[in-house]
């Protein structure tokens, strides 16, 4: 798995999780209002082209040729993920927490009431150079 922070429109952060074996991107978005729109889904089309090309450019397919395919990567929006409060500006915090929880194999069981705690935690993690949950 590779975790990719994605900025949409210059003001909203989501997480893309790349599954190299399945050639699939799963999108974790903390603002449900963006998810159902077809225009929203089109914003991830470049990932379907750029990411596999990047894997080619860095030599990944030289090491794992069985994972290379001419097929486009699939993009799926993950439903039922924790949601931020509208107008809270917590999308970046949620994107980082999605990443940390998924990295450690944990269930996404937090909510918007944890935003203040997570901001402090992220600050401490940056200053100490240690990521722990």
mmCIF file with all atom_site columns, C-alpha atoms in Angstrom:
data_model
loop_
_atom_site.group_PDB
_atom_site.id
_atom_site.type_symbol
_atom_site.label_atom_id
_atom_site.label_alt_id
_atom_site.label_comp_id
_atom_site.label_asym_id
_atom_site.label_entity_id
_atom_site.label_seq_id
_atom_site.pdbx_PDB_ins_code
_atom_site.Cartn_x
_atom_site.Cartn_y
_atom_site.Cartn_z
_atom_site.occupancy
_atom_site.B_iso_or_equiv
_atom_site.pdbx_formal_charge
_atom_site.auth_seq_id
_atom_site.auth_comp_id
_atom_site.auth_asym_id
_atom_site.auth_atom_id
_atom_site.pdbx_PDB_model_num
ATOM 1   C CA . UNK A 1 1   ? 0.000   0.000  0.000   1.00 0.00 ? 1   UNK A CA 1
ATOM 2   C CA . UNK A 1 2   ? 1.073   3.526  -0.771  1.00 0.00 ? 2   UNK A CA 1
ATOM 3   C CA . UNK A 1 3   ? -0.643  6.499  0.849   1.00 0.00 ? 3   UNK A CA 1
ATOM 4   C CA . UNK A 1 4   ? -0.986  9.662  -1.248  1.00 0.00 ? 4   UNK A CA 1
ATOM 5   C CA . UNK A 1 5   ? -2.249  13.002 0.092   1.00 0.00 ? 5   UNK A CA 1
ATOM 6   C CA . UNK A 1 6   ? -4.386  14.652 -2.578  1.00 0.00 ? 6   UNK A CA 1
ATOM 7   C CA . UNK A 1 7   ? -5.422  18.298 -2.626  1.00 0.00 ? 7   UNK A CA 1
ATOM 8   C CA . UNK A 1 8   ? -8.687  19.081 -4.390  1.00 0.00 ? 8   UNK A CA 1
ATOM 9   C CA . UNK A 1 9   ? -9.256  22.589 -5.677  1.00 0.00 ? 9   UNK A CA 1
ATOM 10  C CA . UNK A 1 10  ? -6.583  24.109 -3.457  1.00 0.00 ? 10  UNK A CA 1
ATOM 11  C CA . UNK A 1 11  ? -8.716  23.913 -0.332  1.00 0.00 ? 11  UNK A CA 1
ATOM 12  C CA . UNK A 1 12  ? -9.595  20.322 0.515   1.00 0.00 ? 12  UNK A CA 1
ATOM 13  C CA . UNK A 1 13  ? -7.403  17.324 1.419   1.00 0.00 ? 13  UNK A CA 1
ATOM 14  C CA . UNK A 1 14  ? -8.292  13.666 0.923   1.00 0.00 ? 14  UNK A CA 1
ATOM 15  C CA . UNK A 1 15  ? -6.282  10.466 1.151   1.00 0.00 ? 15  UNK A CA 1
ATOM 16  C CA . UNK A 1 16  ? -5.715  8.108  -1.774  1.00 0.00 ? 16  UNK A CA 1
ATOM 17  C CA . UNK A 1 17  ? -4.561  4.627  -0.797  1.00 0.00 ? 17  UNK A CA 1
ATOM 18  C CA . UNK A 1 18  ? -2.940  2.760  -3.681  1.00 0.00 ? 18  UNK A CA 1
ATOM 19  C CA . UNK A 1 19  ? -3.258  -1.024 -3.669  1.00 0.00 ? 19  UNK A CA 1
ATOM 20  C CA . UNK A 1 20  ? -0.443  -2.163 -5.967  1.00 0.00 ? 20  UNK A CA 1
ATOM 21  C CA . UNK A 1 21  ? -1.684  -5.733 -6.387  1.00 0.00 ? 21  UNK A CA 1
ATOM 22  C CA . UNK A 1 22  ? -5.299  -4.827 -7.197  1.00 0.00 ? 22  UNK A CA 1
ATOM 23  C CA . UNK A 1 23  ? -4.312  -1.708 -9.194  1.00 0.00 ? 23  UNK A CA 1
ATOM 24  C CA . UNK A 1 24  ? -6.899  0.249  -7.279  1.00 0.00 ? 24  UNK A CA 1
ATOM 25  C CA . UNK A 1 25  ? -7.046  3.634  -5.546  1.00 0.00 ? 25  UNK A CA 1
ATOM 26  C CA . UNK A 1 26  ? -9.328  3.994  -2.556  1.00 0.00 ? 26  UNK A CA 1
ATOM 27  C CA . UNK A 1 27  ? -10.262 7.562  -1.681  1.00 0.00 ? 27  UNK A CA 1
ATOM 28  C CA . UNK A 1 28  ? -10.898 8.550  1.932   1.00 0.00 ? 28  UNK A CA 1
ATOM 29  C CA . UNK A 1 29  ? -12.761 11.861 2.180   1.00 0.00 ? 29  UNK A CA 1
ATOM 30  C CA . UNK A 1 30  ? -13.923 13.467 5.416   1.00 0.00 ? 30  UNK A CA 1
ATOM 31  C CA . UNK A 1 31  ? -16.517 15.678 3.671   1.00 0.00 ? 31  UNK A CA 1
ATOM 32  C CA . UNK A 1 32  ? -19.447 13.624 2.439   1.00 0.00 ? 32  UNK A CA 1
ATOM 33  C CA . UNK A 1 33  ? -20.813 16.543 0.416   1.00 0.00 ? 33  UNK A CA 1
ATOM 34  C CA . UNK A 1 34  ? -18.089 16.080 -2.230  1.00 0.00 ? 34  UNK A CA 1
ATOM 35  C CA . UNK A 1 35  ? -18.449 12.341 -2.748  1.00 0.00 ? 35  UNK A CA 1
ATOM 36  C CA . UNK A 1 36  ? -21.538 11.770 -4.891  1.00 0.00 ? 36  UNK A CA 1
ATOM 37  C CA . UNK A 1 37  ? -20.733 14.167 -7.713  1.00 0.00 ? 37  UNK A CA 1
ATOM 38  C CA . UNK A 1 38  ? -19.398 12.794 -11.027 1.00 0.00 ? 38  UNK A CA 1
ATOM 39  C CA . UNK A 1 39  ? -17.230 15.900 -11.406 1.00 0.00 ? 39  UNK A CA 1
ATOM 40  C CA . UNK A 1 40  ? -15.691 14.953 -8.068  1.00 0.00 ? 40  UNK A CA 1
ATOM 41  C CA . UNK A 1 41  ? -14.757 11.508 -9.373  1.00 0.00 ? 41  UNK A CA 1
ATOM 42  C CA . UNK A 1 42  ? -13.169 13.016 -12.489 1.00 0.00 ? 42  UNK A CA 1
ATOM 43  C CA . UNK A 1 43  ? -10.678 14.848 -10.284 1.00 0.00 ? 43  UNK A CA 1
ATOM 44  C CA . UNK A 1 44  ? -8.985  11.501 -9.639  1.00 0.00 ? 44  UNK A CA 1
ATOM 45  C CA . UNK A 1 45  ? -8.576  10.564 -13.322 1.00 0.00 ? 45  UNK A CA 1
ATOM 46  C CA . UNK A 1 46  ? -4.986  11.900 -13.391 1.00 0.00 ? 46  UNK A CA 1
ATOM 47  C CA . UNK A 1 47  ? -4.062  9.433  -10.633 1.00 0.00 ? 47  UNK A CA 1
ATOM 48  C CA . UNK A 1 48  ? -5.112  6.609  -12.951 1.00 0.00 ? 48  UNK A CA 1
ATOM 49  C CA . UNK A 1 49  ? -2.462  7.737  -15.458 1.00 0.00 ? 49  UNK A CA 1
ATOM 50  C CA . UNK A 1 50  ? 0.229   9.505  -13.444 1.00 0.00 ? 50  UNK A CA 1
ATOM 51  C CA . UNK A 1 51  ? 0.622   6.976  -10.641 1.00 0.00 ? 51  UNK A CA 1
ATOM 52  C CA . UNK A 1 52  ? 1.240   3.913  -12.864 1.00 0.00 ? 52  UNK A CA 1
ATOM 53  C CA . UNK A 1 53  ? 3.628   6.022  -14.973 1.00 0.00 ? 53  UNK A CA 1
ATOM 54  C CA . UNK A 1 54  ? 5.487   7.049  -11.816 1.00 0.00 ? 54  UNK A CA 1
ATOM 55  C CA . UNK A 1 55  ? 5.788   3.377  -10.825 1.00 0.00 ? 55  UNK A CA 1
ATOM 56  C CA . UNK A 1 56  ? 7.281   2.719  -14.255 1.00 0.00 ? 56  UNK A CA 1
ATOM 57  C CA . UNK A 1 57  ? 9.667   5.696  -14.011 1.00 0.00 ? 57  UNK A CA 1
ATOM 58  C CA . UNK A 1 58  ? 11.049  4.674  -10.603 1.00 0.00 ? 58  UNK A CA 1
ATOM 59  C CA . UNK A 1 59  ? 11.657  1.116  -11.790 1.00 0.00 ? 59  UNK A CA 1
ATOM 60  C CA . UNK A 1 60  ? 9.001   -0.558 -9.654  1.00 0.00 ? 60  UNK A CA 1
ATOM 61  C CA . UNK A 1 61  ? 7.847   -2.749 -12.536 1.00 0.00 ? 61  UNK A CA 1
ATOM 62  C CA . UNK A 1 62  ? 11.442  -3.911 -13.091 1.00 0.00 ? 62  UNK A CA 1
ATOM 63  C CA . UNK A 1 63  ? 11.260  -5.453 -9.634  1.00 0.00 ? 63  UNK A CA 1
ATOM 64  C CA . UNK A 1 64  ? 7.618   -6.595 -9.778  1.00 0.00 ? 64  UNK A CA 1
ATOM 65  C CA . UNK A 1 65  ? 6.777   -7.078 -13.491 1.00 0.00 ? 65  UNK A CA 1
ATOM 66  C CA . UNK A 1 66  ? 3.759   -9.245 -12.645 1.00 0.00 ? 66  UNK A CA 1
ATOM 67  C CA . UNK A 1 67  ? 2.005   -6.149 -11.263 1.00 0.00 ? 67  UNK A CA 1
ATOM 68  C CA . UNK A 1 68  ? 2.268   -4.151 -14.503 1.00 0.00 ? 68  UNK A CA 1
ATOM 69  C CA . UNK A 1 69  ? -0.859  -3.886 -16.632 1.00 0.00 ? 69  UNK A CA 1
ATOM 70  C CA . UNK A 1 70  ? -2.167  -1.736 -19.471 1.00 0.00 ? 70  UNK A CA 1
ATOM 71  C CA . UNK A 1 71  ? -5.530  -1.520 -17.682 1.00 0.00 ? 71  UNK A CA 1
ATOM 72  C CA . UNK A 1 72  ? -6.490  1.741  -15.997 1.00 0.00 ? 72  UNK A CA 1
ATOM 73  C CA . UNK A 1 73  ? -6.364  1.759  -12.241 1.00 0.00 ? 73  UNK A CA 1
ATOM 74  C CA . UNK A 1 74  ? -9.792  1.709  -10.596 1.00 0.00 ? 74  UNK A CA 1
ATOM 75  C CA . UNK A 1 75  ? -10.760 4.557  -8.286  1.00 0.00 ? 75  UNK A CA 1
ATOM 76  C CA . UNK A 1 76  ? -13.230 3.826  -5.504  1.00 0.00 ? 76  UNK A CA 1
ATOM 77  C CA . UNK A 1 77  ? -14.618 6.218  -2.942  1.00 0.00 ? 77  UNK A CA 1
ATOM 78  C CA . UNK A 1 78  ? -14.658 4.590  0.506   1.00 0.00 ? 78  UNK A CA 1
ATOM 79  C CA . UNK A 1 79  ? -18.024 5.050  2.182   1.00 0.00 ? 79  UNK A CA 1
ATOM 80  C CA . UNK A 1 80  ? -18.675 5.214  5.901   1.00 0.00 ? 80  UNK A CA 1
ATOM 81  C CA . UNK A 1 81  ? -15.473 6.997  6.889   1.00 0.00 ? 81  UNK A CA 1
ATOM 82  C CA . UNK A 1 82  ? -15.293 9.475  9.780   1.00 0.00 ? 82  UNK A CA 1
ATOM 83  C CA . UNK A 1 83  ? -16.617 12.904 8.843   1.00 0.00 ? 83  UNK A CA 1
ATOM 84  C CA . UNK A 1 84  ? -15.420 16.320 9.900   1.00 0.00 ? 84  UNK A CA 1
ATOM 85  C CA . UNK A 1 85  ? -17.832 19.058 10.933  1.00 0.00 ? 85  UNK A CA 1
ATOM 86  C CA . UNK A 1 86  ? -18.707 21.344 8.038   1.00 0.00 ? 86  UNK A CA 1
ATOM 87  C CA . UNK A 1 87  ? -16.570 24.478 8.115   1.00 0.00 ? 87  UNK A CA 1
ATOM 88  C CA . UNK A 1 88  ? -14.151 23.077 10.687  1.00 0.00 ? 88  UNK A CA 1
ATOM 89  C CA . UNK A 1 89  ? -11.145 23.108 8.338   1.00 0.00 ? 89  UNK A CA 1
ATOM 90  C CA . UNK A 1 90  ? -10.139 19.684 9.652   1.00 0.00 ? 90  UNK A CA 1
ATOM 91  C CA . UNK A 1 91  ? -9.754  17.939 6.275   1.00 0.00 ? 91  UNK A CA 1
ATOM 92  C CA . UNK A 1 92  ? -5.948  17.943 6.531   1.00 0.00 ? 92  UNK A CA 1
ATOM 93  C CA . UNK A 1 93  ? -6.105  16.553 10.065  1.00 0.00 ? 93  UNK A CA 1
ATOM 94  C CA . UNK A 1 94  ? -8.521  13.846 8.966   1.00 0.00 ? 94  UNK A CA 1
ATOM 95  C CA . UNK A 1 95  ? -6.349  12.987 5.958   1.00 0.00 ? 95  UNK A CA 1
ATOM 96  C CA . UNK A 1 96  ? -3.354  12.505 8.274   1.00 0.00 ? 96  UNK A CA 1
ATOM 97  C CA . UNK A 1 97  ? -5.395  10.468 10.750  1.00 0.00 ? 97  UNK A CA 1
ATOM 98  C CA . UNK A 1 98  ? -6.782  8.253  7.955   1.00 0.00 ? 98  UNK A CA 1
ATOM 99  C CA . UNK A 1 99  ? -3.159  7.626  6.959   1.00 0.00 ? 99  UNK A CA 1
ATOM 100 C CA . UNK A 1 100 ? -1.951  6.807  10.464  1.00 0.00 ? 100 UNK A CA 1
ATOM 101 C CA . UNK A 1 101 ? -4.873  4.559  11.342  1.00 0.00 ? 101 UNK A CA 1
ATOM 102 C CA . UNK A 1 102 ? -4.627  2.644  8.048   1.00 0.00 ? 102 UNK A CA 1
ATOM 103 C CA . UNK A 1 103 ? -0.821  2.363  8.365   1.00 0.00 ? 103 UNK A CA 1
ATOM 104 C CA . UNK A 1 104 ? -1.230  0.708  11.742  1.00 0.00 ? 104 UNK A CA 1
ATOM 105 C CA . UNK A 1 105 ? -4.137  -1.480 10.569  1.00 0.00 ? 105 UNK A CA 1
ATOM 106 C CA . UNK A 1 106 ? -6.639  0.179  12.883  1.00 0.00 ? 106 UNK A CA 1
ATOM 107 C CA . UNK A 1 107 ? -10.355 0.660  12.372  1.00 0.00 ? 107 UNK A CA 1
ATOM 108 C CA . UNK A 1 108 ? -11.317 4.241  11.473  1.00 0.00 ? 108 UNK A CA 1
ATOM 109 C CA . UNK A 1 109 ? -13.254 4.774  14.707  1.00 0.00 ? 109 UNK A CA 1
ATOM 110 C CA . UNK A 1 110 ? -12.664 8.458  15.402  1.00 0.00 ? 110 UNK A CA 1
ATOM 111 C CA . UNK A 1 111 ? -14.972 11.398 14.745  1.00 0.00 ? 111 UNK A CA 1
ATOM 112 C CA . UNK A 1 112 ? -15.038 15.170 14.553  1.00 0.00 ? 112 UNK A CA 1
ATOM 113 C CA . UNK A 1 113 ? -14.980 15.492 18.359  1.00 0.00 ? 113 UNK A CA 1
ATOM 114 C CA . UNK A 1 114 ? -11.359 14.238 18.241  1.00 0.00 ? 114 UNK A CA 1
ATOM 115 C CA . UNK A 1 115 ? -10.147 17.059 15.949  1.00 0.00 ? 115 UNK A CA 1
ATOM 116 C CA . UNK A 1 116 ? -8.624  19.217 18.688  1.00 0.00 ? 116 UNK A CA 1
ATOM 117 C CA . UNK A 1 117 ? -6.796  16.237 20.216  1.00 0.00 ? 117 UNK A CA 1
ATOM 118 C CA . UNK A 1 118 ? -5.452  15.147 16.821  1.00 0.00 ? 118 UNK A CA 1
ATOM 119 C CA . UNK A 1 119 ? -4.118  18.644 16.080  1.00 0.00 ? 119 UNK A CA 1
ATOM 120 C CA . UNK A 1 120 ? -2.131  18.539 19.318  1.00 0.00 ? 120 UNK A CA 1
ATOM 121 C CA . UNK A 1 121 ? -0.999  14.977 18.661  1.00 0.00 ? 121 UNK A CA 1
ATOM 122 C CA . UNK A 1 122 ? 0.222   15.812 15.156  1.00 0.00 ? 122 UNK A CA 1
ATOM 123 C CA . UNK A 1 123 ? 2.163   18.792 16.543  1.00 0.00 ? 123 UNK A CA 1
ATOM 124 C CA . UNK A 1 124 ? 3.846   16.614 19.191  1.00 0.00 ? 124 UNK A CA 1
ATOM 125 C CA . UNK A 1 125 ? 4.621   13.921 16.590  1.00 0.00 ? 125 UNK A CA 1
ATOM 126 C CA . UNK A 1 126 ? 6.288   16.495 14.345  1.00 0.00 ? 126 UNK A CA 1
ATOM 127 C CA . UNK A 1 127 ? 8.411   17.954 17.122  1.00 0.00 ? 127 UNK A CA 1
ATOM 128 C CA . UNK A 1 128 ? 9.431   14.604 18.608  1.00 0.00 ? 128 UNK A CA 1
ATOM 129 C CA . UNK A 1 129 ? 9.860   12.829 15.281  1.00 0.00 ? 129 UNK A CA 1
ATOM 130 C CA . UNK A 1 130 ? 7.792   9.928  16.595  1.00 0.00 ? 130 UNK A CA 1
ATOM 131 C CA . UNK A 1 131 ? 4.456   8.702  15.263  1.00 0.00 ? 131 UNK A CA 1
ATOM 132 C CA . UNK A 1 132 ? 2.408   6.607  17.670  1.00 0.00 ? 132 UNK A CA 1
ATOM 133 C CA . UNK A 1 133 ? -1.278  6.072  18.241  1.00 0.00 ? 133 UNK A CA 1
#
